[in-house]
Amino acid sequence: MMAFIEQQNYQRDDYTSKFSGMLVKGGGGIYSNEYTNHISVSNISNDEYDLESTFKKDLPNYIKKSQVLMLWAMLEDTLGYIVRELSSQEQVSPRIKGRHESIFIHYIKWLEEIDERELITESSVQFLDGNVRKVRNSIVHGNPLDVVHDGYEITDTGIVISDKYVWEICIAIDSLAWQI
């Protein structure tokens, strides 16, 4: 996933760095009319939207948000597979999920029961549950964000994610994987 995100970031940065030039001379799905100031991208005109801001600011943030969601989905899916497989191998009954317990913590506690060790206090688990899960829920469900981190900013239009934050999530997942 880290290699995939690096490649996505490279392509995103390459596209956005060239976007202003493409707006001026056309190309890559950008059409301009030499007789008017009319420029369009896939039939969306600069008269309707601020194309420069949309493609150089908003689009990169949507990509980073999707990376957060993708990493979280991958984490929960993989943990679920691991605990079900280990439960079967070790003949451990499935753990009952607590009423207000997140799926992530449910899987971590289930893994602790199977493996008889403590993961819940690990810094990677603390970061993933105490911050990333809440950011994910804010992105998906619009929940107010009650945690602070220097890897994102809350603005009047929503949350703005940094590349650094996405990378920290990758490192935390990698750290947890090594401990499992």
Short mmCIF file of C-alpha atoms in Angstrom, two decimals:
data_model
loop_
_atom_site.label_atom_id
_atom_site.label_comp_id
_atom_site.label_asym_id
_atom_site.label_seq_id
_atom_site.Cartn_x
_atom_site.Cartn_y
_atom_site.Cartn_z
CA MET A 1 0.00 0.00 0.00
CA MET A 2 2.88 2.34 0.74
CA ALA A 3 4.23 1.90 -2.80
CA PHE A 4 0.74 2.45 -4.22
CA ILE A 5 0.34 5.68 -2.25
CA GLU A 6 3.80 6.89 -3.30
CA GLN A 7 2.86 6.31 -6.95
CA GLN A 8 -0.50 8.07 -6.51
CA ASN A 9 1.26 11.04 -4.92
CA TYR A 10 3.80 11.20 -7.73
CA GLN A 11 1.06 11.20 -10.38
CA ARG A 12 -1.04 13.73 -8.45
CA ASP A 13 1.91 16.10 -7.99
CA ASP A 14 2.96 15.72 -11.63
CA TYR A 15 -0.56 16.52 -12.84
CA THR A 16 -1.14 19.47 -10.53
CA SER A 17 2.27 20.99 -11.25
CA LYS A 18 1.50 20.96 -14.99
CA PHE A 19 -2.15 22.01 -14.65
CA SER A 20 -1.65 25.79 -14.92
CA GLY A 21 0.31 25.37 -18.14
CA MET A 22 -2.32 23.04 -19.54
CA LEU A 23 -4.99 25.63 -18.75
CA VAL A 24 -3.11 28.17 -20.85
CA LYS A 25 -2.31 25.96 -23.87
CA GLY A 26 -4.79 23.09 -23.58
CA GLY A 27 -4.07 19.38 -23.47
CA GLY A 28 -4.87 16.37 -21.31
CA GLY A 29 -8.65 16.78 -21.44
CA ILE A 30 -8.42 20.57 -21.19
CA TYR A 31 -9.97 22.55 -24.00
CA SER A 32 -9.57 26.24 -24.63
CA ASN A 33 -11.13 28.47 -27.21
CA GLU A 34 -8.57 30.84 -28.72
CA TYR A 35 -11.25 33.48 -29.43
CA THR A 36 -12.69 33.65 -25.92
CA ASN A 37 -11.46 33.11 -22.38
CA HIS A 38 -13.52 29.93 -22.24
CA ILE A 39 -11.58 26.95 -20.86
CA SER A 40 -13.13 23.63 -19.97
CA VAL A 41 -12.07 20.36 -18.42
CA SER A 42 -14.31 17.44 -19.38
CA ASN A 43 -17.09 19.92 -20.22
CA ILE A 44 -16.77 21.79 -16.90
CA SER A 45 -15.95 25.38 -17.71
CA ASN A 46 -13.91 27.93 -15.85
CA ASP A 47 -17.04 30.10 -15.99
CA GLU A 48 -18.79 27.61 -13.69
CA TYR A 49 -15.91 26.66 -11.36
CA ASP A 50 -12.50 27.89 -10.35
CA LEU A 51 -10.68 25.16 -12.26
CA GLU A 52 -7.25 26.15 -10.95
CA SER A 53 -8.35 25.81 -7.33
CA THR A 54 -10.43 22.71 -7.97
CA PHE A 55 -7.64 20.77 -9.67
CA LYS A 56 -4.66 22.09 -7.69
CA LYS A 57 -6.16 22.29 -4.19
CA ASP A 58 -9.46 20.42 -3.85
CA LEU A 59 -8.62 17.36 -5.97
CA PRO A 60 -5.33 16.62 -4.15
CA ASN A 61 -7.15 16.81 -0.81
CA TYR A 62 -9.85 14.41 -2.03
CA ILE A 63 -7.09 12.01 -3.09
CA LYS A 64 -5.49 12.21 0.38
CA LYS A 65 -8.88 11.66 2.03
CA SER A 66 -9.43 8.61 -0.16
CA GLN A 67 -6.01 7.31 0.87
CA VAL A 68 -7.01 7.60 4.55
CA LEU A 69 -10.24 5.70 3.82
CA MET A 70 -8.45 3.06 1.75
CA LEU A 71 -5.82 2.47 4.44
CA TRP A 72 -8.48 2.19 7.14
CA ALA A 73 -10.57 -0.26 5.11
CA MET A 74 -7.47 -2.32 4.37
CA LEU A 75 -6.53 -2.33 8.06
CA GLU A 76 -9.96 -3.47 9.28
CA ASP A 77 -10.38 -6.06 6.51
CA THR A 78 -6.94 -7.54 7.12
CA LEU A 79 -7.34 -7.62 10.90
CA GLY A 80 -10.72 -9.29 10.50
CA TYR A 81 -9.23 -11.95 8.26
CA ILE A 82 -6.32 -12.54 10.66
CA VAL A 83 -8.48 -12.95 13.78
CA ARG A 84 -10.98 -15.23 12.07
CA GLU A 85 -8.20 -17.39 10.64
CA LEU A 86 -6.29 -17.55 13.95
CA SER A 87 -9.49 -18.28 15.87
CA SER A 88 -10.14 -21.20 13.59
CA GLN A 89 -6.58 -22.52 13.85
CA GLU A 90 -6.39 -22.10 17.63
CA GLN A 91 -10.00 -23.23 18.12
CA VAL A 92 -10.88 -20.02 19.97
CA SER A 93 -14.52 -18.96 19.97
CA PRO A 94 -15.26 -15.68 18.21
CA ARG A 95 -15.21 -12.71 20.55
CA ILE A 96 -18.45 -10.80 21.11
CA LYS A 97 -18.13 -7.15 20.07
CA GLY A 98 -18.91 -4.59 22.75
CA ARG A 99 -21.92 -2.33 22.17
CA HIS A 100 -19.96 0.90 21.61
CA GLU A 101 -16.69 -0.75 20.64
CA SER A 102 -15.15 0.04 17.27
CA ILE A 103 -14.49 -2.81 14.86
CA PHE A 104 -10.78 -1.99 15.05
CA ILE A 105 -10.62 -2.32 18.85
CA HIS A 106 -12.84 -5.40 18.69
CA TYR A 107 -10.31 -7.07 16.38
CA ILE A 108 -7.35 -5.95 18.50
CA LYS A 109 -8.94 -7.33 21.69
CA TRP A 110 -9.87 -10.54 19.86
CA LEU A 111 -6.26 -10.88 18.72
CA GLU A 112 -5.09 -10.32 22.30
CA GLU A 113 -7.37 -13.12 23.50
CA ILE A 114 -6.04 -15.50 20.85
CA ASP A 115 -2.40 -14.58 21.28
CA GLU A 116 -2.46 -13.82 25.03
CA ARG A 117 -0.50 -10.60 24.79
CA GLU A 118 -1.29 -6.92 25.07
CA LEU A 119 -1.50 -4.80 21.93
CA ILE A 120 -4.05 -2.23 23.05
CA THR A 121 -1.41 -0.05 24.73
CA GLU A 122 0.96 -0.03 21.73
CA SER A 123 1.57 3.46 20.34
CA SER A 124 0.51 2.41 16.84
CA VAL A 125 -2.83 1.11 18.16
CA GLN A 126 -3.31 4.27 20.23
CA PHE A 127 -2.67 6.50 17.20
CA LEU A 128 -4.82 4.43 14.85
CA ASP A 129 -7.76 4.21 17.26
CA GLY A 130 -7.48 7.57 19.00
CA ASN A 131 -6.84 9.66 15.93
CA VAL A 132 -7.07 7.96 12.53
CA ARG A 133 -10.37 6.19 13.25
CA LYS A 134 -11.87 9.52 14.32
CA VAL A 135 -10.57 11.29 11.22
CA ARG A 136 -11.99 8.47 9.08
CA ASN A 137 -15.37 8.77 10.81
CA SER A 138 -15.31 12.53 10.30
CA ILE A 139 -14.63 12.11 6.59
CA VAL A 140 -17.24 9.38 6.07
CA HIS A 141 -19.99 10.35 8.50
CA GLY A 142 -19.35 14.07 9.04
CA ASN A 143 -18.72 13.52 12.74
CA PRO A 144 -17.17 16.53 14.44
CA LEU A 145 -13.46 15.99 14.94
CA ASP A 146 -12.45 16.19 18.60
CA VAL A 147 -8.77 15.32 18.15
CA VAL A 148 -5.87 17.45 17.00
CA HIS A 149 -2.86 16.50 14.92
CA ASP A 150 -0.37 18.55 12.94
CA GLY A 151 -1.00 16.36 9.88
CA TYR A 152 -4.37 17.88 9.08
CA GLU A 153 -6.20 21.15 9.37
CA ILE A 154 -9.87 21.82 10.02
CA THR A 155 -11.23 24.61 7.82
CA ASP A 156 -14.69 25.99 7.18
CA THR A 157 -14.92 23.66 4.17
CA GLY A 158 -13.80 20.54 6.06
CA ILE A 159 -10.64 18.67 6.86
CA VAL A 160 -7.46 19.21 4.82
CA ILE A 161 -5.16 16.19 4.99
CA SER A 162 -1.38 16.39 4.51
CA ASP A 163 0.84 13.84 2.79
CA LYS A 164 2.72 13.61 6.09
CA TYR A 165 -0.44 12.42 7.88
CA VAL A 166 -1.14 9.72 5.29
CA TRP A 167 2.45 8.56 5.62
CA GLU A 168 2.14 8.43 9.43
CA ILE A 169 -0.88 6.16 9.02
CA CYS A 170 1.18 3.88 6.75
CA ILE A 171 3.99 3.75 9.32
CA ALA A 172 1.55 3.00 12.19
CA ILE A 173 -0.07 0.17 10.22
CA ASP A 174 3.35 -1.18 9.31
CA SER A 175 4.42 -1.03 12.97
CA LEU A 176 1.29 -2.87 14.06
CA ALA A 177 1.82 -5.49 11.35
CA TRP A 178 5.31 -6.20 12.65
CA GLN A 179 3.95 -6.64 16.17
CA ILE A 180 1.25 -9.02 15.04
#
